[in-house]
């Protein structure tokens, strides 16, 4: 056993420590009477010792001898082919024919015949087929799965009602406990209540209940935890309404309290960390017992913070505070306690200033870049930003005088490292010199420009640069914040999981990351002048048509329009599927290599399969061919068959 814990890589990714508990196992989804097991505190996962020990990734099971079964942990749903139980926990699966058995049946398969059963005198035979029946055991409930059947009496039983592996459901019916010395506690029989998956011991006279883990390992009556409070804390084991001084939320039972300070705390708030990084802020935040900042809002949920309660605050940014529960959410904190770990100051500045108009950018060490100021009139459509891969357009930019390299002014200022609301670890700006093609995890655009990256998390520069509060010209009156939700985007009416939301009153304005990062001005062959992004016409009437695809548009959604505003062009038609690919680069997609070209010739490529010409501004040419093109994912399905011709 290693000092940091027990490793069970087939079931859980973190080291686990030995633990005694009578809770339902996250391994097999069942209760057992033996309490030994392993526990991960960060993930609140408990694994029975009998389940975790001697596990194999692959097994050959006697019920399925022709194929090997592979272990799966919380990956998909399983109906065990032997006992019929449903589980999202650990199971073994055949990749050939999708045969599945849960972990308990993999180790202890139900016997084909039960010779004796306490309420039935004949032998029972296990039927592997799915059947509908009424159980003749004590439960008396209808079933529609696997069953034991008595052929003589033509009666059936749930598998769980007539057979249990050794050690399962063998609890003492009554216990005496020091936390309730007046009466013994009796085991609550039958299935667990709807509000929990635990079994309980209960005193009906006093309405006092203990779950299995507290029967075996009750919390201490008193403790000294200087991270939580400066004095000794005493447990009050009863139903009691209070406000937790650590998180500010209400509690209804069994707090720890300090009488002399009138201090009360949830039991699960005792383990709150002291110093952490959160993905909403560039600096560390520290735990404090009293926030002391009046009229403040939480930096995560944006709701009001009670200044008299504890929370997290930034030592560098006066007024930045976060609720304790918000700061330690799984989608905000990476689970690392940083108390005692010195904070290293890293250079995140992307460039060094040479003079008033010249910089030396870390992504282009060969040459200096000189700033070119955009005048808002002349549209630069012959240069592209190497970071976001969009045309320079009307924006100010930095240009290399010695080679074909340019950066928008905003893109040049992107820090080399940053925290982002969509990831719990700090992201690093990767210049992607090999122009590797990736999909942005925020907007799903395909790109080969710069990316913010950590592990398998990839964000393009546009989405990676979004910070809170986010101000968008479509909603200038209120800033937007990232609030995890699933709603219809106000820009495109598509359902998005990651949304930027207005939190002012009943506004309910929301944007997905893709619409939030659409270019405001673009150029397209359909018009001699730049096209402007229009944020929809909510009171529009009549039918509108896109001049590019010649199909109907819905003006309530965002669209691009020309100078005289007589056109409403789909945003996807103006930009195309490959807006994130750098022209004149080579992109590897679908196992093939393609030249990324502008679709600006007099004669556009013609697809002999879909019978239409490539209409989007960027097209792909398959390397090694004279004219095999695609301009969208729709056309790309024909490339492998070489069905596209000029």
Coordinates of C-alpha atoms in Angstrom, one line a residue:
X1 CA 0.0 0.0 0.0
X2 CA 1.4 3.4 -0.9
X3 CA 1.5 6.2 1.6
X4 CA -0.8 8.4 -0.4
X5 CA -3.5 5.8 -0.7
X6 CA -4.6 2.6 -2.5
X7 CA -4.6 2.6 -6.3
X8 CA -7.7 1.1 -8.0
X9 CA -7.2 2.3 -11.5
X10 CA -9.9 0.1 -13.0
X11 CA -12.6 1.7 -10.8
X12 CA -11.3 5.2 -9.9
X13 CA -8.6 7.6 -11.1
X14 CA -7.6 8.9 -7.7
X15 CA -5.7 7.2 -4.8
X16 CA -8.2 5.9 -2.2
X17 CA -7.7 5.4 1.5
X18 CA -8.8 2.4 3.6
X19 CA -12.3 3.1 5.0
X20 CA -15.0 1.4 7.0
X21 CA -18.6 2.2 5.9
X22 CA -21.9 0.5 5.5
X23 CA -23.1 2.7 2.7
X24 CA -24.1 1.5 -0.7
X25 CA -21.0 0.8 -2.8
X26 CA -20.2 2.9 -5.8
X27 CA -18.6 -0.2 -7.2
X28 CA -21.5 -2.6 -7.3
X29 CA -24.4 -0.4 -6.3
X30 CA -25.4 -2.7 -3.4
X31 CA -25.3 -2.8 0.4
X32 CA -23.1 -5.3 2.1
X33 CA -22.7 -6.2 5.8
X34 CA -18.9 -6.1 5.7
X35 CA -17.8 -2.5 6.2
X36 CA -14.2 -2.7 4.9
X37 CA -13.5 -0.7 1.7
X38 CA -11.8 2.2 0.1
X39 CA -12.8 5.9 -0.1
X40 CA -12.0 9.0 -2.2
X41 CA -12.9 12.0 -0.2
X42 CA -12.7 14.5 -3.1
X43 CA -15.2 12.5 -5.2
X44 CA -17.2 11.0 -2.3
X45 CA -16.8 7.5 -3.8
X46 CA -16.8 4.4 -1.7
X47 CA -15.7 1.0 -3.0
X48 CA -16.2 -2.3 -1.1
X49 CA -13.0 -4.2 -0.4
X50 CA -14.5 -7.4 -1.8
X51 CA -15.2 -5.5 -5.1
X52 CA -12.0 -3.6 -5.4
X53 CA -9.5 -6.3 -4.6
X54 CA -8.3 -8.6 -7.3
X55 CA -10.1 -6.9 -10.2
X56 CA -9.1 -7.7 -13.7
X57 CA -9.7 -5.5 -16.7
X58 CA -10.7 -8.5 -18.8
X59 CA -12.4 -11.7 -17.7
X60 CA -13.9 -14.9 -19.3
X61 CA -17.2 -15.5 -17.5
X62 CA -18.9 -18.9 -17.4
X63 CA -22.2 -17.4 -18.6
X64 CA -20.6 -16.0 -21.7
X65 CA -17.6 -18.3 -22.5
X66 CA -17.2 -17.4 -26.2
X67 CA -16.0 -13.8 -25.8
X68 CA -13.9 -11.8 -23.3
X69 CA -15.7 -9.2 -21.1
X70 CA -14.1 -5.9 -20.3
X71 CA -14.7 -3.8 -17.2
X72 CA -16.5 -0.5 -17.4
X73 CA -16.9 2.1 -14.6
X74 CA -19.7 4.6 -14.8
X75 CA -19.5 4.5 -18.6
X76 CA -23.0 4.0 -19.8
X77 CA -25.9 2.0 -18.5
X78 CA -26.1 -1.7 -17.7
X79 CA -29.0 -4.2 -17.3
X80 CA -27.3 -7.3 -16.0
X81 CA -28.0 -10.3 -18.1
X82 CA -27.9 -12.6 -15.1
X83 CA -29.8 -10.8 -12.3
X84 CA -31.7 -8.1 -14.3
X85 CA -30.5 -5.3 -12.1
X86 CA -30.0 -1.9 -13.6
X87 CA -26.8 0.0 -12.8
X88 CA -24.7 2.9 -13.8
X89 CA -21.8 1.6 -11.6
X90 CA -19.2 -1.0 -12.5
X91 CA -20.0 -3.8 -14.9
X92 CA -18.4 -6.1 -17.5
X93 CA -19.3 -5.8 -21.1
X94 CA -18.7 -7.9 -24.2
X95 CA -17.7 -5.5 -27.1
X96 CA -18.8 -8.1 -29.7
X97 CA -22.4 -8.7 -28.7
X98 CA -23.0 -6.2 -25.9
X99 CA -23.5 -8.9 -23.2
X100 CA -23.3 -7.2 -19.8
X101 CA -23.1 -8.4 -16.2
X102 CA -22.8 -6.2 -13.1
X103 CA -19.8 -6.5 -10.9
X104 CA -21.5 -8.6 -8.2
X105 CA -22.7 -11.2 -10.7
X106 CA -19.3 -11.2 -12.4
X107 CA -17.8 -12.3 -9.1
X108 CA -20.7 -14.2 -7.8
X109 CA -23.1 -15.3 -10.6
X110 CA -26.6 -16.5 -9.5
X111 CA -26.7 -20.3 -9.3
X112 CA -28.7 -22.0 -12.1
X113 CA -30.8 -23.8 -9.5
X114 CA -31.7 -23.0 -5.9
X115 CA -32.7 -26.3 -4.1
X116 CA -34.3 -24.8 -1.1
X117 CA -36.0 -21.5 -0.3
X118 CA -37.5 -20.5 3.0
X119 CA -41.0 -19.8 1.6
X120 CA -41.1 -22.4 -1.1
X121 CA -40.4 -26.1 -0.9
X122 CA -39.5 -26.9 -4.5
X123 CA -36.4 -26.2 -6.4
X124 CA -36.2 -22.9 -8.4
X125 CA -34.6 -22.6 -11.8
X126 CA -33.0 -19.5 -13.1
X127 CA -34.5 -18.2 -16.4
X128 CA -32.2 -16.0 -18.4
X129 CA -34.9 -14.6 -20.7
X130 CA -36.8 -11.4 -20.0
X131 CA -40.3 -12.3 -18.8
X132 CA -43.3 -10.6 -17.2
X133 CA -44.3 -12.1 -13.8
X134 CA -45.6 -11.4 -10.3
X135 CA -43.1 -12.2 -7.6
X136 CA -44.4 -14.8 -5.1
X137 CA -41.9 -13.8 -2.4
X138 CA -42.7 -11.3 0.3
X139 CA -42.4 -8.3 -2.0
X140 CA -45.4 -9.4 -4.1
X141 CA -44.5 -6.9 -6.8
X142 CA -44.8 -7.3 -10.6
X143 CA -41.6 -7.9 -12.5
X144 CA -40.5 -7.8 -16.1
X145 CA -37.0 -9.1 -16.1
X146 CA -35.0 -12.1 -15.1
X147 CA -36.5 -14.6 -12.7
X148 CA -36.3 -17.8 -10.7
X149 CA -39.2 -20.1 -11.5
X150 CA -40.7 -23.2 -10.0
X151 CA -41.8 -25.4 -12.8
X152 CA -44.0 -27.5 -10.6
X153 CA -46.1 -24.6 -9.3
X154 CA -45.6 -22.2 -12.2
X155 CA -44.6 -19.4 -9.9
X156 CA -41.8 -16.9 -10.3
X157 CA -39.6 -14.8 -8.0
X158 CA -37.3 -11.8 -8.4
X159 CA -33.7 -12.9 -8.3
X160 CA -33.0 -10.5 -5.5
X161 CA -35.9 -12.0 -3.4
X162 CA -34.5 -15.5 -3.4
X163 CA -30.8 -15.2 -3.7
X164 CA -28.0 -13.0 -2.2
X165 CA -24.3 -13.5 -2.4
X166 CA -22.5 -14.3 0.9
X167 CA -22.2 -11.2 3.1
X168 CA -25.0 -9.2 1.5
X169 CA -27.9 -7.8 3.6
X170 CA -26.8 -9.4 6.9
X171 CA -27.3 -6.4 9.3
X172 CA -28.1 -6.5 13.0
X173 CA -31.9 -5.7 13.3
X174 CA -31.2 -3.5 16.4
X175 CA -28.2 -1.5 17.7
X176 CA -27.5 0.7 20.8
X177 CA -25.7 3.9 20.0
X178 CA -24.0 6.5 22.2
X179 CA -25.6 9.4 20.4
X180 CA -29.1 8.1 21.4
X181 CA -28.8 6.3 24.7
X182 CA -32.5 6.5 25.6
X183 CA -33.7 3.8 23.2
X184 CA -32.2 1.2 20.9
X185 CA -32.3 1.9 17.1
X186 CA -34.0 -0.5 14.8
X187 CA -33.0 -1.2 11.3
X188 CA -35.4 0.3 8.8
X189 CA -36.5 -2.7 6.8
X190 CA -37.6 -2.8 3.2
X191 CA -36.1 -0.7 0.3
X192 CA -34.4 2.6 1.1
X193 CA -36.7 5.7 1.1
X194 CA -37.1 7.7 -2.1
X195 CA -35.0 10.6 -0.9
X196 CA -31.8 8.4 -0.3
X197 CA -30.0 5.3 -1.4
X198 CA -28.9 4.5 2.2
X199 CA -30.3 2.2 4.8
X200 CA -31.1 3.6 8.3
X201 CA -31.4 2.8 11.9
X202 CA -34.4 4.6 13.5
X203 CA -36.0 5.4 16.8
X204 CA -39.7 5.9 16.2
X205 CA -40.3 7.3 19.7
X206 CA -37.9 10.2 19.3
X207 CA -37.9 10.4 15.5
X208 CA -34.1 10.0 15.6
X209 CA -32.3 8.4 12.7
X210 CA -28.7 7.4 11.9
X211 CA -27.5 6.2 8.5
X212 CA -25.1 3.3 8.2
X213 CA -21.9 5.3 8.0
X214 CA -22.8 7.2 11.3
X215 CA -23.7 4.0 13.0
X216 CA -20.2 2.6 12.3
X217 CA -18.2 5.8 12.2
X218 CA -20.1 8.6 14.1
X219 CA -18.6 12.1 13.8
X220 CA -16.7 13.1 17.0
X221 CA -18.6 14.8 19.8
X222 CA -16.0 17.6 19.9
X223 CA -13.0 18.6 17.8
X224 CA -10.5 21.3 17.4
X225 CA -10.1 22.4 13.7
X226 CA -8.2 25.7 13.6
X227 CA -8.9 25.9 9.8
X228 CA -12.6 26.1 10.6
X229 CA -12.6 28.0 13.9
X230 CA -10.2 29.1 16.6
X231 CA -11.9 27.3 19.5
X232 CA -13.2 23.8 20.2
X233 CA -16.3 22.8 18.4
X234 CA -19.1 20.6 19.8
X235 CA -21.5 18.5 17.8
X236 CA -25.2 19.1 18.4
X237 CA -26.8 15.9 17.1
X238 CA -30.4 16.9 16.6
X239 CA -32.8 18.5 14.1
X240 CA -32.0 22.2 14.5
X241 CA -32.3 25.2 12.1
X242 CA -29.3 27.4 11.8
X243 CA -27.2 29.5 9.5
X244 CA -23.7 28.2 8.8
X245 CA -21.1 30.8 9.5
X246 CA -18.7 29.2 7.0
X247 CA -20.9 29.3 3.9
X248 CA -23.9 31.4 4.8
X249 CA -26.4 28.8 3.9
X250 CA -29.2 27.4 6.0
X251 CA -28.8 24.1 7.8
X252 CA -31.5 21.9 9.5
X253 CA -29.6 19.4 11.6
X254 CA -26.5 18.4 13.6
X255 CA -24.1 21.4 13.3
X256 CA -20.8 21.8 15.1
X257 CA -21.0 24.9 17.3
X258 CA -18.8 27.2 19.5
X259 CA -21.0 28.5 22.3
X260 CA -18.8 31.4 23.3
X261 CA -18.6 32.8 19.8
X262 CA -22.2 31.8 18.7
X263 CA -20.5 30.1 15.8
X264 CA -22.2 27.2 13.9
X265 CA -20.9 25.3 10.9
X266 CA -22.1 22.4 8.6
X267 CA -20.2 19.2 9.1
X268 CA -19.3 19.2 5.4
X269 CA -17.9 22.8 5.7
X270 CA -15.3 21.7 8.2
X271 CA -13.2 20.5 5.3
X272 CA -13.3 23.7 3.3
X273 CA -9.8 24.5 1.8
X274 CA -7.9 27.6 2.9
X275 CA -6.2 28.8 -0.3
X276 CA -7.2 27.8 -3.8
X277 CA -7.3 28.9 -7.5
X278 CA -10.7 29.2 -9.1
X279 CA -11.3 29.5 -12.9
X280 CA -13.1 32.8 -12.6
X281 CA -10.2 34.8 -11.3
X282 CA -6.5 35.3 -12.1
X283 CA -5.3 35.3 -8.5
X284 CA -5.5 32.9 -5.6
X285 CA -8.5 33.3 -3.2
X286 CA -8.2 32.7 0.5
X287 CA -10.7 31.4 3.0
X288 CA -11.9 34.0 5.6
X289 CA -14.3 33.6 8.5
X290 CA -15.9 37.0 7.9
X291 CA -15.9 38.6 4.4
X292 CA -16.5 42.1 5.7
X293 CA -17.3 43.5 2.2
X294 CA -20.7 45.2 2.2
X295 CA -23.0 45.2 -0.8
X296 CA -20.8 42.7 -2.7
X297 CA -21.8 39.9 -5.1
X298 CA -20.3 36.5 -5.6
X299 CA -17.7 36.2 -8.3
X300 CA -19.2 32.9 -9.5
X301 CA -23.0 32.9 -9.1
X302 CA -23.3 36.8 -9.2
X303 CA -25.7 36.7 -6.3
X304 CA -25.5 38.8 -3.1
X305 CA -23.0 37.8 -0.5
X306 CA -23.7 38.1 3.3
X307 CA -20.7 40.0 4.5
X308 CA -21.0 38.6 8.1
X309 CA -20.4 35.1 6.9
X310 CA -17.3 33.3 5.7
X311 CA -16.2 32.8 2.1
X312 CA -13.2 33.3 -0.2
X313 CA -11.7 36.7 -1.0
X314 CA -8.7 37.9 -3.1
X315 CA -5.9 39.6 -1.2
X316 CA -4.9 41.6 -4.3
X317 CA -8.3 42.7 -5.5
X318 CA -10.3 44.5 -2.8
X319 CA -14.0 43.6 -3.1
X320 CA -13.6 40.3 -5.0
X321 CA -15.4 37.7 -2.9
X322 CA -16.9 34.3 -3.6
X323 CA -19.4 32.1 -1.7
X324 CA -17.7 29.1 0.0
X325 CA -20.0 26.7 -1.9
X326 CA -19.5 28.5 -5.2
X327 CA -15.7 28.6 -4.9
X328 CA -15.5 24.8 -4.2
X329 CA -17.9 23.7 -7.0
X330 CA -16.6 20.9 -9.2
X331 CA -16.8 23.2 -12.3
X332 CA -15.0 26.1 -10.6
X333 CA -12.2 24.6 -8.4
X334 CA -9.6 21.9 -9.4
X335 CA -9.6 20.4 -5.9
X336 CA -6.1 21.5 -5.0
X337 CA -5.4 23.0 -1.6
X338 CA -2.6 25.6 -2.0
X339 CA -2.0 26.6 1.6
X340 CA 1.7 26.5 2.3
X341 CA 2.6 26.3 -1.4
X342 CA 4.4 29.4 -2.5
X343 CA 2.8 31.2 -5.4
X344 CA 5.2 31.5 -8.4
X345 CA 5.1 34.7 -10.4
X346 CA 5.1 33.8 -14.1
X347 CA 5.7 36.0 -17.0
X348 CA 2.4 35.9 -18.9
X349 CA 3.0 39.1 -21.0
X350 CA 2.9 38.0 -24.7
X351 CA 5.3 40.7 -26.0
X352 CA 8.1 43.1 -25.2
X353 CA 7.6 46.7 -26.3
X354 CA 10.5 47.9 -28.6
X355 CA 9.2 51.4 -29.2
X356 CA 5.8 53.2 -29.5
X357 CA 4.7 51.2 -32.6
X358 CA 7.0 48.1 -32.5
X359 CA 6.8 44.9 -30.4
X360 CA 8.6 41.6 -30.1
X361 CA 5.9 39.0 -29.8
X362 CA 6.7 35.6 -28.3
X363 CA 4.9 33.8 -31.2
X364 CA 7.2 35.4 -33.8
X365 CA 10.7 35.6 -32.3
X366 CA 12.3 35.9 -35.8
X367 CA 11.2 39.5 -36.4
X368 CA 9.7 42.5 -34.8
X369 CA 6.1 43.4 -35.5
X370 CA 5.0 47.0 -36.3
X371 CA 1.5 48.3 -35.5
X372 CA -0.8 49.4 -38.3
X373 CA -3.7 51.5 -37.2
X374 CA -7.0 50.6 -38.8
X375 CA -9.0 53.6 -40.1
X376 CA -12.4 51.9 -40.0
X377 CA -12.9 52.6 -43.8
X378 CA -10.4 50.4 -45.7
X379 CA -11.0 46.7 -45.3
X380 CA -7.8 44.7 -45.3
X381 CA -8.8 41.4 -46.9
X382 CA -5.4 40.2 -48.1
X383 CA -4.0 39.6 -44.7
X384 CA -5.1 37.2 -42.0
X385 CA -4.4 37.1 -38.3
X386 CA -2.3 34.1 -37.5
X387 CA -3.9 33.8 -34.0
X388 CA -7.7 33.8 -34.8
X389 CA -7.2 33.1 -38.6
X390 CA -9.8 35.8 -39.5
X391 CA -9.1 38.5 -42.0
X392 CA -7.5 41.6 -40.6
X393 CA -10.6 43.6 -41.8
X394 CA -11.0 47.1 -40.3
X395 CA -9.1 46.4 -37.1
X396 CA -5.7 47.7 -36.0
X397 CA -3.0 45.0 -36.3
X398 CA 0.6 44.2 -35.9
X399 CA 2.4 43.3 -39.2
X400 CA 5.8 41.7 -39.9
X401 CA 7.7 43.7 -42.4
X402 CA 9.9 40.7 -43.3
X403 CA 7.4 37.9 -43.8
X404 CA 3.7 37.1 -44.1
X405 CA 2.8 37.2 -40.4
X406 CA 0.1 39.4 -38.9
X407 CA -1.8 39.7 -35.6
X408 CA -4.9 41.6 -34.7
X409 CA -4.0 44.1 -31.9
X410 CA -6.5 42.3 -29.6
X411 CA -5.0 38.9 -30.5
X412 CA -1.5 40.1 -29.9
X413 CA -2.5 41.1 -26.3
X414 CA -3.7 37.6 -25.4
X415 CA -1.7 36.5 -22.3
X416 CA 0.5 33.4 -22.5
X417 CA -1.4 31.8 -19.6
X418 CA -4.8 32.4 -18.2
X419 CA -7.7 31.0 -16.3
X420 CA -11.0 30.4 -18.1
X421 CA -14.6 29.7 -17.0
X422 CA -14.7 26.5 -19.0
X423 CA -11.7 24.8 -17.4
X424 CA -10.4 24.3 -13.9
X425 CA -6.7 24.4 -14.8
X426 CA -4.8 27.3 -16.2
X427 CA -4.6 27.3 -20.0
X428 CA -1.5 28.0 -22.0
X429 CA -1.5 29.9 -25.3
X430 CA -0.1 27.6 -27.9
X431 CA 1.1 29.2 -31.2
X432 CA 0.4 26.1 -33.2
X433 CA 3.2 26.6 -35.6
X434 CA 2.5 23.3 -37.2
X435 CA -1.1 24.5 -37.8
X436 CA -2.6 21.4 -36.3
X437 CA -6.4 21.3 -36.9
X438 CA -8.5 21.2 -33.7
X439 CA -12.1 21.8 -32.7
X440 CA -12.8 24.5 -30.1
X441 CA -14.5 23.0 -27.0
X442 CA -16.6 26.1 -26.5
X443 CA -18.0 26.8 -30.0
X444 CA -17.0 23.6 -31.9
X445 CA -15.4 25.6 -34.7
X446 CA -12.6 23.9 -36.7
X447 CA -9.4 25.9 -36.5
X448 CA -5.7 25.7 -37.1
X449 CA -4.8 29.0 -35.4
X450 CA -3.5 29.7 -31.9
X451 CA -5.2 27.8 -29.1
X452 CA -5.5 28.0 -25.4
X453 CA -4.7 24.4 -24.2
X454 CA -4.4 22.2 -21.2
X455 CA -4.3 18.5 -21.7
X456 CA -7.2 17.6 -24.1
X457 CA -8.9 21.0 -23.5
X458 CA -8.7 23.2 -26.6
X459 CA -10.2 26.7 -27.0
X460 CA -9.6 28.9 -30.0
X461 CA -8.3 32.4 -29.3
X462 CA -11.7 34.0 -29.7
X463 CA -13.4 31.8 -27.1
X464 CA -10.4 31.6 -24.9
X465 CA -10.2 35.4 -24.6
X466 CA -13.7 35.7 -23.2
X467 CA -13.6 36.9 -19.6
X468 CA -16.2 38.1 -17.1
X469 CA -17.9 40.5 -17.2
X470 CA -18.3 40.1 -21.0
X471 CA -19.8 43.0 -22.9
X472 CA -21.2 42.4 -26.3
X473 CA -22.5 45.1 -28.7
X474 CA -25.8 43.2 -29.2
X475 CA -26.6 43.8 -25.5
X476 CA -24.6 46.9 -24.5
X477 CA -26.8 47.8 -21.5
X478 CA -25.8 44.9 -19.4
X479 CA -22.7 42.7 -19.1
X480 CA -22.9 38.9 -19.6
X481 CA -21.6 36.1 -17.3
X482 CA -21.0 32.4 -17.8
X483 CA -23.8 30.6 -16.1
X484 CA -23.9 26.8 -16.9
X485 CA -27.4 26.2 -18.4
X486 CA -29.0 24.7 -21.4
X487 CA -31.1 27.3 -23.3
X488 CA -31.8 28.7 -26.8
X489 CA -29.2 31.2 -27.9
X490 CA -30.6 34.6 -28.7
X491 CA -28.3 34.9 -31.7
X492 CA -29.1 31.7 -33.6
X493 CA -32.0 30.0 -31.6
X494 CA -29.9 26.9 -31.2
X495 CA -29.8 25.0 -27.9
X496 CA -26.4 25.5 -26.3
X497 CA -25.0 24.0 -23.1
X498 CA -22.4 26.7 -22.5
X499 CA -24.1 30.1 -22.3
X500 CA -23.2 33.7 -21.5
X501 CA -26.2 35.2 -19.6
X502 CA -27.5 38.6 -18.5
X503 CA -28.3 38.5 -14.8
X504 CA -30.1 41.8 -14.6
X505 CA -33.7 41.4 -13.4
X506 CA -35.9 39.5 -15.8
X507 CA -33.7 40.2 -18.9
X508 CA -32.8 36.6 -19.6
X509 CA -30.6 37.5 -22.6
X510 CA -28.3 34.6 -23.4
X511 CA -25.6 34.0 -26.0
X512 CA -23.7 30.9 -27.0
X513 CA -19.9 31.2 -27.4
X514 CA -20.1 30.8 -31.2
X515 CA -22.5 33.8 -31.6
X516 CA -20.6 35.8 -29.0
X517 CA -17.4 35.6 -31.1
X518 CA -18.9 36.2 -34.6
X519 CA -16.9 38.9 -36.4
X520 CA -18.8 42.2 -36.5
X521 CA -17.7 43.1 -40.1
X522 CA -16.8 40.7 -42.9
X523 CA -16.2 40.8 -46.6
X524 CA -17.9 38.4 -49.1
X525 CA -18.0 38.2 -52.9
X526 CA -21.7 38.8 -52.8
X527 CA -21.1 42.5 -52.2
X528 CA -18.4 45.0 -53.0
X529 CA -18.7 46.6 -49.5
X530 CA -18.0 45.0 -46.1
X531 CA -21.0 43.2 -44.5
X532 CA -22.1 44.1 -41.0
X533 CA -23.5 41.8 -38.4
X534 CA -27.2 42.6 -37.6
X535 CA -28.6 41.3 -34.3
X536 CA -32.0 40.4 -35.8
X537 CA -35.2 42.3 -36.5
X538 CA -37.6 41.2 -33.8
X539 CA -40.6 42.9 -35.5
X540 CA -39.8 41.8 -39.1
X541 CA -42.7 40.6 -41.3
X542 CA -42.7 38.9 -44.6
X543 CA -40.2 36.4 -46.1
X544 CA -36.5 37.1 -46.4
X545 CA -34.1 35.2 -48.6
X546 CA -30.3 34.7 -48.4
X547 CA -28.5 35.8 -51.6
X548 CA -25.8 33.2 -51.1
X549 CA -27.8 30.0 -50.7
X550 CA -31.1 31.4 -52.1
X551 CA -33.0 29.9 -49.2
X552 CA -35.3 31.5 -46.7
X553 CA -33.8 33.4 -43.7
X554 CA -35.4 34.1 -40.4
X555 CA -34.6 37.8 -39.5
X556 CA -35.3 37.2 -35.8
X557 CA -31.9 35.4 -35.8
X558 CA -28.7 37.2 -36.4
X559 CA -27.6 37.8 -40.0
X560 CA -25.2 39.8 -42.1
X561 CA -26.4 42.7 -44.2
X562 CA -24.9 44.9 -46.8
X563 CA -24.4 48.7 -46.8
X564 CA -27.9 49.5 -48.0
X565 CA -29.4 46.8 -45.7
X566 CA -31.4 45.3 -48.5
X567 CA -30.0 41.8 -47.8
X568 CA -30.2 39.3 -44.9
X569 CA -27.5 36.7 -45.3
X570 CA -27.1 33.6 -43.1
X571 CA -24.1 33.9 -40.9
X572 CA -23.1 30.4 -41.8
X573 CA -23.3 31.2 -45.5
X574 CA -21.1 34.3 -45.1
X575 CA -18.5 32.6 -43.0
X576 CA -18.7 28.9 -44.1
X577 CA -17.7 25.8 -42.2
X578 CA -13.9 26.5 -42.5
X579 CA -13.7 30.1 -41.3
X580 CA -11.2 29.0 -38.7
X581 CA -8.7 27.6 -41.2
X582 CA -5.8 29.8 -42.3
X583 CA -5.8 30.4 -46.1
X584 CA -2.6 29.1 -47.9
X585 CA -2.1 26.5 -45.1
X586 CA -2.3 22.7 -45.3
X587 CA -4.9 21.2 -43.1
X588 CA -5.2 17.5 -42.2
X589 CA -8.8 16.4 -42.0
X590 CA -10.5 13.0 -42.3
X591 CA -7.1 11.3 -42.6
X592 CA -6.2 13.4 -45.7
X593 CA -4.2 16.6 -46.3
X594 CA -5.8 19.6 -48.0
X595 CA -4.7 23.0 -49.2
X596 CA -6.9 25.7 -47.7
X597 CA -7.8 28.2 -50.5
X598 CA -9.9 31.2 -50.9
X599 CA -13.0 30.6 -53.0
X600 CA -12.6 33.9 -54.9
X601 CA -12.0 32.8 -58.5
X602 CA -14.4 33.8 -61.3
X603 CA -15.5 30.2 -61.7
X604 CA -16.3 28.4 -58.4
X605 CA -15.6 24.7 -58.1
X606 CA -18.5 22.4 -59.0
X607 CA -19.5 19.3 -57.0
X608 CA -20.6 16.5 -59.4
X609 CA -22.3 14.7 -56.5
X610 CA -24.4 17.4 -54.8
X611 CA -24.8 19.3 -58.1
X612 CA -24.0 22.7 -56.6
X613 CA -21.0 25.0 -56.7
X614 CA -18.9 25.7 -53.6
X615 CA -20.4 28.9 -52.3
X616 CA -18.5 29.5 -49.0
X617 CA -15.5 31.8 -48.9
X618 CA -12.9 29.1 -48.0
X619 CA -12.6 25.8 -49.8
X620 CA -10.3 22.8 -49.4
X621 CA -8.3 21.2 -52.2
X622 CA -7.2 17.6 -51.8
X623 CA -3.5 17.4 -52.1
X624 CA -2.2 15.5 -55.1
X625 CA -5.3 16.2 -57.3
X626 CA -5.9 18.9 -59.9
X627 CA -9.4 19.7 -58.8
X628 CA -11.0 17.8 -55.9
X629 CA -12.7 20.4 -53.7
X630 CA -15.0 20.9 -50.8
X631 CA -16.2 24.1 -49.1
X632 CA -18.3 22.6 -46.3
X633 CA -18.7 19.4 -44.2
X634 CA -21.6 18.6 -46.5
X635 CA -19.3 18.3 -49.5
X636 CA -16.5 16.7 -47.5
X637 CA -18.3 13.4 -47.4
X638 CA -17.6 13.1 -51.1
X639 CA -13.9 13.7 -51.0
X640 CA -12.9 10.2 -50.3
X641 CA -14.7 9.0 -53.3
X642 CA -13.0 11.7 -55.5
X643 CA -16.4 12.9 -56.6
X644 CA -15.6 16.7 -56.7
X645 CA -14.3 18.3 -59.9
X646 CA -13.6 21.7 -61.1

